[in-house]
XYZ file of C-alpha atoms in Angstrom:
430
model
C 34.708 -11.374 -39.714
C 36.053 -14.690 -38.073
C 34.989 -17.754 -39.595
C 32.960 -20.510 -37.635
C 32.826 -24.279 -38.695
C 30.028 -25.689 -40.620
C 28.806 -28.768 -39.189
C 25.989 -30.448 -41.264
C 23.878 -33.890 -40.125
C 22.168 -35.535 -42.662
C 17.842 -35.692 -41.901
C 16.945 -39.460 -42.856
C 13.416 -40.428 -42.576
C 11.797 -37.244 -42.206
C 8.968 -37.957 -44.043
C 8.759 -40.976 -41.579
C 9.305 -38.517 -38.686
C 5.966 -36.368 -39.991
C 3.702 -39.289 -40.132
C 4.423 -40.642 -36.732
C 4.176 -37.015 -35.435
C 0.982 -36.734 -37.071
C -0.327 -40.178 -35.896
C 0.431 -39.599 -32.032
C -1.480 -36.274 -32.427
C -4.916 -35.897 -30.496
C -7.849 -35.810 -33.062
C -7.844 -31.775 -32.923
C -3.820 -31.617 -33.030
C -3.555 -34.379 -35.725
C -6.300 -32.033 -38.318
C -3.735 -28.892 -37.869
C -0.846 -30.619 -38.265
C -2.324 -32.430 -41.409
C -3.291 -29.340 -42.804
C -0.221 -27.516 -41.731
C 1.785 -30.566 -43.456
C 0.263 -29.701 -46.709
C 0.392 -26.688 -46.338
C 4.103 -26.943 -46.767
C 4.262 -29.462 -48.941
C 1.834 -27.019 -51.734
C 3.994 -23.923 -50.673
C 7.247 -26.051 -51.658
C 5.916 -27.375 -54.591
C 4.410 -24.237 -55.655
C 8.178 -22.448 -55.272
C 10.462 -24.793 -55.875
C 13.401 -22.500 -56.276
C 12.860 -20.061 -53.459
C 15.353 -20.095 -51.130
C 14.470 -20.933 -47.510
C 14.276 -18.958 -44.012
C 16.658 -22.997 -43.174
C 18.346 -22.195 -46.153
C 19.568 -18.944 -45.545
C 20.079 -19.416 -41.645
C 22.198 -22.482 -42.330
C 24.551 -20.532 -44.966
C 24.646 -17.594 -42.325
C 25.701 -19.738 -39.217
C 28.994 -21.202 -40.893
C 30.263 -17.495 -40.708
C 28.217 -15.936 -37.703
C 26.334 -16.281 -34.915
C 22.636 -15.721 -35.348
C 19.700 -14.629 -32.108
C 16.337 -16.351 -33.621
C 13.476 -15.162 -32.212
C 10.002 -16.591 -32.942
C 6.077 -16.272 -31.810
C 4.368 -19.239 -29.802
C 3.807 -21.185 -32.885
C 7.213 -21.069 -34.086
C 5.569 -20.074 -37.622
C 6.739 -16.254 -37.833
C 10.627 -16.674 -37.285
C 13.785 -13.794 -37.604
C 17.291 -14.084 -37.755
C 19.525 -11.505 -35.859
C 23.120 -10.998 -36.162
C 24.795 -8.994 -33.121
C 27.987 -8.997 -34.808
C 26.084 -6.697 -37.862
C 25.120 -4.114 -35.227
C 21.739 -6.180 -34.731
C 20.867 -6.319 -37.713
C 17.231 -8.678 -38.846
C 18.792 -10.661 -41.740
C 15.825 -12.402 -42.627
C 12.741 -13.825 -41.380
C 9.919 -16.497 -42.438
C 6.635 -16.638 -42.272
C 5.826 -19.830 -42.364
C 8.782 -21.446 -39.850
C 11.857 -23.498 -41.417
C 10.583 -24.261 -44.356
C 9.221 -20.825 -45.154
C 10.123 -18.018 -47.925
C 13.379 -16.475 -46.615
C 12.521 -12.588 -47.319
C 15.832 -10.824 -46.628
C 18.580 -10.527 -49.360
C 22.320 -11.831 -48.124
C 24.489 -11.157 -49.958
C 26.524 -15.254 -49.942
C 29.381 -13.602 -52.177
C 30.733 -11.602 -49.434
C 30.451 -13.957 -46.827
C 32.591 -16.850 -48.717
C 35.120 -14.599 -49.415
C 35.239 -14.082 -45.750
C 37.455 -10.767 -47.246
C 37.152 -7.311 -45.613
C 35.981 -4.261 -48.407
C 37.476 -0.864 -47.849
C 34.102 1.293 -48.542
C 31.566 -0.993 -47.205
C 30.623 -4.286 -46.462
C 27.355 -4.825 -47.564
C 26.376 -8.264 -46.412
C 22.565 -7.754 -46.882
C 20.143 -8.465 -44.280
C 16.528 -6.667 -44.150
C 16.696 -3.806 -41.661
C 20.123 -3.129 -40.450
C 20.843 0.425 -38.156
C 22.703 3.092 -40.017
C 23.668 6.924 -39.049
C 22.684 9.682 -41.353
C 23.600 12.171 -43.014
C 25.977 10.485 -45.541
C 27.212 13.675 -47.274
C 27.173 16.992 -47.766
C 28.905 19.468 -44.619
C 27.524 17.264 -41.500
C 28.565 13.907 -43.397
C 29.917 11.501 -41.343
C 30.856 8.820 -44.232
C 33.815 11.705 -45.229
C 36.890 12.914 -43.406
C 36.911 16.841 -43.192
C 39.116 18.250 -46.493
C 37.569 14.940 -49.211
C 35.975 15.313 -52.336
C 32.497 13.855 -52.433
C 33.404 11.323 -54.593
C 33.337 7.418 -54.602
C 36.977 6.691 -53.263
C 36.971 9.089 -50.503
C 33.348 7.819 -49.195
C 33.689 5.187 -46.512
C 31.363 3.474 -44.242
C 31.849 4.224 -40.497
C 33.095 0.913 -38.638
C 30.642 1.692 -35.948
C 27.597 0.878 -38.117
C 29.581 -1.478 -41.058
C 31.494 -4.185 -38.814
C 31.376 -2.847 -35.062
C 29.535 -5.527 -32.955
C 26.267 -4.409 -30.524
C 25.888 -6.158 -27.397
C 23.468 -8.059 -26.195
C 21.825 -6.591 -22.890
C 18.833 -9.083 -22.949
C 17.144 -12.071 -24.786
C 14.264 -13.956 -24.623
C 12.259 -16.018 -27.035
C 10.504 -13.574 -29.039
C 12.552 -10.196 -28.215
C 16.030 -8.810 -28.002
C 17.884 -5.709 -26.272
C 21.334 -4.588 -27.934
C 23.380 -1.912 -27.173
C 26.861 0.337 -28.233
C 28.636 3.249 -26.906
C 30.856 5.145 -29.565
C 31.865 8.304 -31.000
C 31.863 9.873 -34.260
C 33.585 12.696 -35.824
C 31.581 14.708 -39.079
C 33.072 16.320 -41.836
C 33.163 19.816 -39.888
C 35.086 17.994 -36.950
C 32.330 18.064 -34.880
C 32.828 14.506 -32.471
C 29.054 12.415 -30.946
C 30.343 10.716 -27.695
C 26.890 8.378 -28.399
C 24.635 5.536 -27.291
C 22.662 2.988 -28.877
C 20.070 0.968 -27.951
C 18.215 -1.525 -30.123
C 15.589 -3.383 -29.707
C 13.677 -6.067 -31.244
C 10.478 -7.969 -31.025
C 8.283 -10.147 -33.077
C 4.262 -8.917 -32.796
C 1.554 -11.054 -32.705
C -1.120 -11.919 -35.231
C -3.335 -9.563 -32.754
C -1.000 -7.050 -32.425
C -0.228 -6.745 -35.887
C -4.088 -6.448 -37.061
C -3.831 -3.698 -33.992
C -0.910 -1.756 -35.967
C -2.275 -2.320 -39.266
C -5.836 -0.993 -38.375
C -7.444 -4.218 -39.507
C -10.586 -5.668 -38.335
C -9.128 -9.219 -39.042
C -6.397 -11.375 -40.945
C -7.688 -14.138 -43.036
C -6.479 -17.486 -41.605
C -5.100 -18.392 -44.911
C -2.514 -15.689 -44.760
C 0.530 -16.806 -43.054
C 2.577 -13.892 -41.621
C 5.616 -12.431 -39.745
C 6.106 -9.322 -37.849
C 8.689 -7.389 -36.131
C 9.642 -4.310 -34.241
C 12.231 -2.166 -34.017
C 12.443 0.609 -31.418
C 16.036 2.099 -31.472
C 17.437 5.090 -29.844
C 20.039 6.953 -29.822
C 21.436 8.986 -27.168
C 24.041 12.053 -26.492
C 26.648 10.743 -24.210
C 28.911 13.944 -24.334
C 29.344 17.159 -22.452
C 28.139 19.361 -25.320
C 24.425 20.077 -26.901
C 24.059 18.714 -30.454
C 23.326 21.587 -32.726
C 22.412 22.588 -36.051
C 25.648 25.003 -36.311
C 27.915 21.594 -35.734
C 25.559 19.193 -37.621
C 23.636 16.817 -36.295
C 22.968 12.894 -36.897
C 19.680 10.398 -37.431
C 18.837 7.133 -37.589
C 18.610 5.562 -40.801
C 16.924 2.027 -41.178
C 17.557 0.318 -44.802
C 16.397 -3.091 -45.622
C 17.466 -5.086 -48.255
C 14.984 -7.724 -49.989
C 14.705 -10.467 -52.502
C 13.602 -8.859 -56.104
C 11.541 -10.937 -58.566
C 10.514 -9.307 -61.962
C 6.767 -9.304 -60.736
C 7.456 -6.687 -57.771
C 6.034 -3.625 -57.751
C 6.933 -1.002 -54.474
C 4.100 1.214 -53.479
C 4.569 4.604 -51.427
C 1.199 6.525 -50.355
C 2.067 10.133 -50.003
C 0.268 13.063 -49.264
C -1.483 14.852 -51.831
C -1.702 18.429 -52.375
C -0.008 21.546 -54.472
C 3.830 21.699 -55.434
C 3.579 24.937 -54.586
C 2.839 24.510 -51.175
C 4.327 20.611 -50.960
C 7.132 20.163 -53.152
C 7.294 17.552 -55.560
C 5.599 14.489 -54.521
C 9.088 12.117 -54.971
C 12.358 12.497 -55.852
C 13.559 10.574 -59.055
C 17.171 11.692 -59.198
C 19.621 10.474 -57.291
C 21.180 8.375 -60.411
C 19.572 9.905 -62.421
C 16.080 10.575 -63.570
C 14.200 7.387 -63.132
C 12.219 6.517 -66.877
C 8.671 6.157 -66.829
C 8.262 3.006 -67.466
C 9.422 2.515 -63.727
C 8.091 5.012 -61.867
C 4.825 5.402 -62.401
C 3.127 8.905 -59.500
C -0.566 8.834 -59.599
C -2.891 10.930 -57.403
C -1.795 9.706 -53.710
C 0.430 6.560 -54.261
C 3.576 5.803 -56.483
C 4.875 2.604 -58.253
C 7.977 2.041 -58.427
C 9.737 -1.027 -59.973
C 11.640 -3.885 -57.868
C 12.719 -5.757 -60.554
C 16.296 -5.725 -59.558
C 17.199 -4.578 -62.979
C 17.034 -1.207 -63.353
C 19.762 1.005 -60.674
C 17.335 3.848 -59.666
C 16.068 5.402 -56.045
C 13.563 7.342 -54.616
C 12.755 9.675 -52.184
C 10.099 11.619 -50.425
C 9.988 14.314 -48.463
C 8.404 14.783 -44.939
C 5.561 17.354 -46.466
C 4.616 14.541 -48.742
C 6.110 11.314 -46.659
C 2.992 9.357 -44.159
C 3.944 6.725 -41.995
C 4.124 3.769 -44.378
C 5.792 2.252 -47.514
C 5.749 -1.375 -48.866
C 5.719 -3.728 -52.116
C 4.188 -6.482 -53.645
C 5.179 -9.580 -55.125
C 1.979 -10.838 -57.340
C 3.879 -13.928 -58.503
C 4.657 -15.344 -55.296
C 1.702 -13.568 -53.168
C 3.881 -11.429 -51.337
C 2.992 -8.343 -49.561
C 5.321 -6.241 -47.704
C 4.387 -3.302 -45.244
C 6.810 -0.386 -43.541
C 5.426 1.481 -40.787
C 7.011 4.122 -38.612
C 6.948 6.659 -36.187
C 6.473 10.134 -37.922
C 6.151 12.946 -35.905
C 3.563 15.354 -36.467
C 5.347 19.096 -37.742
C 8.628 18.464 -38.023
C 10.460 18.898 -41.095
C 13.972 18.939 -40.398
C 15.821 15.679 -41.934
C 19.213 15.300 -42.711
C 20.189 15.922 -46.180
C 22.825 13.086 -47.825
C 23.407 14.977 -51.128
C 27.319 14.583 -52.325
C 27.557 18.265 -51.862
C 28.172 21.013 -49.922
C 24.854 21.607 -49.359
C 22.631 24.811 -48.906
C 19.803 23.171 -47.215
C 21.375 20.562 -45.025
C 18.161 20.062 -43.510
C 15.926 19.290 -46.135
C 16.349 15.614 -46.360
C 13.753 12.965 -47.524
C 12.020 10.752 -45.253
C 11.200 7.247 -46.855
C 13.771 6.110 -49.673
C 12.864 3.212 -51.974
C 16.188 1.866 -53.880
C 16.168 -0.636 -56.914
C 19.209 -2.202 -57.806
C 20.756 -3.343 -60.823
C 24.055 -2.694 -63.381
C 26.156 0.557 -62.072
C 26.929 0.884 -65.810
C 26.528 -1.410 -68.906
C 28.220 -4.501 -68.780
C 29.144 -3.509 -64.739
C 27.579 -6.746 -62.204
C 24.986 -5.416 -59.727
C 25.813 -5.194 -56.293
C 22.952 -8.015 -55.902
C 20.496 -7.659 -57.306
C 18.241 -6.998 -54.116
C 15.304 -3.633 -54.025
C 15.481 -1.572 -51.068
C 12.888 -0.012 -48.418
C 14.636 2.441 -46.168
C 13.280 5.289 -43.067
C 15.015 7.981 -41.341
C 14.101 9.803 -37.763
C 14.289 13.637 -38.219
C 17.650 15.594 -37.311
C 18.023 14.754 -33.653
C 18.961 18.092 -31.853
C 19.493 16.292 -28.280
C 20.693 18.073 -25.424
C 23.501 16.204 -23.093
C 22.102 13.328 -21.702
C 18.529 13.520 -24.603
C 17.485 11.146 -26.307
C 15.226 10.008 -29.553
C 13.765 7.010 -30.656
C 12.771 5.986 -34.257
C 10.056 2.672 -34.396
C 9.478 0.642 -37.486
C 7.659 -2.222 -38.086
C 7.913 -4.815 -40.777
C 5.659 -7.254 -41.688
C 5.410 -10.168 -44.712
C 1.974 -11.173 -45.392
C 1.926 -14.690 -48.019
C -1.316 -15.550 -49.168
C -3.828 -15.592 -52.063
C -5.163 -12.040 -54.021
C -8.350 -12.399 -52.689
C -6.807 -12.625 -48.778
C -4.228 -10.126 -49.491
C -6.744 -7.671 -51.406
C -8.384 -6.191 -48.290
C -5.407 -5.383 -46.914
C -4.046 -3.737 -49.636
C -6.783 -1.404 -49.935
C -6.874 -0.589 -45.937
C -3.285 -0.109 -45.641
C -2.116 1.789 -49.620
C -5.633 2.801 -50.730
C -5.112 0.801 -53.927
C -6.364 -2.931 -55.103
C -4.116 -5.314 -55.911
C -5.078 -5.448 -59.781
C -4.296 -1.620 -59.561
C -0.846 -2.898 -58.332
C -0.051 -5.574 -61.029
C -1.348 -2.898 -63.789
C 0.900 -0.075 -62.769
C 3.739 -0.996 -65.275
């Protein structure tokens, strides 16, 4: 990734700057931007090693260039890297000075060094392709072993930059022809369109089926809508394998974060298990904690575990909350009704290839004893079902993610609409 040139000014007076600001306001103006002013100033004080949305976009902009988008206010704010394949790096909720919610990963970036398996640079929803292994996989050549040093990343969704079609203020268009070549040979002559829009305080009360947001809460809101297309001659099948779109999005742990997954409630016999704890492992039970209709699980960033649900016992929504710093988190996305086909990313040749999970919640932490984390960061992640798309098809896969910051009492009623649970229940689960 080529380097850019940091250049840095230093702010004098801006405390000077405020006041006069303030003073020149009209009477109305000059109340808002007193309260908004301390505002801020308790919000700082109150986390005074939280790194900002400024922070963070400062860091990122000595090593790429970042699309900001933000709502009339300038409040809700995200940072967008076409370079990353468009991915949302981070946003704020409360403008420059806000809580900067996506993990980067700062290691990787100073080292300005290309990895051979993956570059993970972070970021909090970045596009991938699925499946990762098993027969369809398109993460290893035809012939490998499903094993660590014959996994790799494909360039198209690890370094390959989108393009940007179109840009305004508060939404962005990117797009990417390529093709890709699965384990069985099969090659997807493919297109990709992304694109990306901050909601409204209106339209997010709309999406969150709430009758209103307390004014106290300050929030930020995006949506993705991302398709992907069959640009070849042939059909894709289930015979050759077939691909979907994978969102993951990496966040800032804190010991006092607890992820919550609703699911759908009902008998294993007719369901399947409500989640699946195994993927490194069987997760212990002091950090997954399944109760009738929802699911703790820990994002601590302590503890290398993940999760998964099915699309018998997968809704529409997943999120997490921070109780320390008043942070809620919500995942929404477009779940069709009846289907159940999913790509499967098991290491394996598998014999259901099909039977993948729909929401994944990752935690990370030490690989083995003594071993650094890769962060640590915890991890909310969708997937589309197994697109079967005729020459020329295409499917689309929507999710939205929101931050809400505010108070228990403010955040409570949301809680309860949105997971079915308080927030006490939340803070009690481990």
């Amino acid at each position: 990734m080529k380097h850019k040139k940091s250049y840095r000014y230093r702010k004098i007076g801006v405390i000077g700057c405020m006041i006069l600001c303030i003073a020149s306001c009209s009477p109305k103006k000059k109340t808002e931007a007193v309260k908004k002013t301390l505002l801020k100033g308790s919000i700082n004080k109150l986390n005074k090693n939280m790194t900002t949305y400024a922070d963070d976009v400062s860091f990122m902009e000595s090593y790429i260039d970042l699309i900001q988008l933000s709502n009339a206010s300038g409040d809700s704010k995200v940072a967008i890297s076409a370079a990353l394949q468009g991915r949302v790096m981070t946003s704020s909720a409360f403008g420059e000075s806000g809580r900067s919610y996506g993990w980067i990963n700062k290691k990787l970036f100073e080292s300005e060094e290309i990895q051979e398996h993956i570059n993970v640079y972070g970021g909090e929803e970045r596009f991938w392709l699925g499946p990762e292994g098993g027969q369809y996989s398109i993460f290893f050549n035809k012939g490998d072993e499903f094993i660590l040093d014959d996994w790799f990343t494909p360039r198209l969704i690890d370094l390959e930059p989108f393009d940007v079609k179109n840009k305004t203020s508060n939404k962005v268009i990117l797009t990417k022809e390529a093709s890709l070549k699965n384990y069985g040979g099969f090659q997807f002559d493919l297109g990709i369109e992304r694109e990306i829009s901050i909601l409204s305080k209106e339209n997010l009360q709309k999406e969150l089926g709430l009758d209103l947001l307390d004014e106290s809460i300050k929030t930020v809101a995006y949506q993705t809508k991302n398709t992907l297309t069959n640009l070849g001659d042939s059909d894709w099948k289930k015979e050759t394998g077939l691909l979907s779109i994978w969102m993951l999005g990496m966040y800032n742990h804190s010991p006092n974060t607890t992820i919550m997954i609703p699911y759908i409630s009902g008998e294993e016999s007719e369901l399947g298990i409500p989640v699946n704890d195994t993927y490194f492992g069987k997760v212990p039970v002091d950090r997954l904690v399944v109760k009738e209709g929802i699911i703790y699980f820990s994002g601590d960033g302590q503890y290398r575990s993940k999760i998964g649900l099915s699309p018998m016992r997968a809704k529409d929504v997943a999120g997490s909350y921070d109780s320390e710093n008043g942070v809620l988190t919500i995942l929404k996305y477009n779940k069709p009704k009846d289907e159940t086909d999913y790509v499967n990313s098991m290491w394996e040749i598998q014999k259901e290839p099909f039977s993948g999970d729909v929401i994944n919640a990752y935690n990370d932490g030490e690989p083995s004893p003594g071993e650094k984390p890769l962060g640590p960061f915890y991890e909310l992640e969708t997937s589309s079902p197994a697109m079967a798309l005729k020459s020329g098809e295409s499917g689309i896969h929507i999710q939205l993610t929101c931050h809400l910051e505010g108070g228990i009492d403010a955040l409570n009623p949301i809680i309860k609409k949105v997971f079915g649970v308080t927030a006490e229940d939340i803070k009690k689960a481990f």
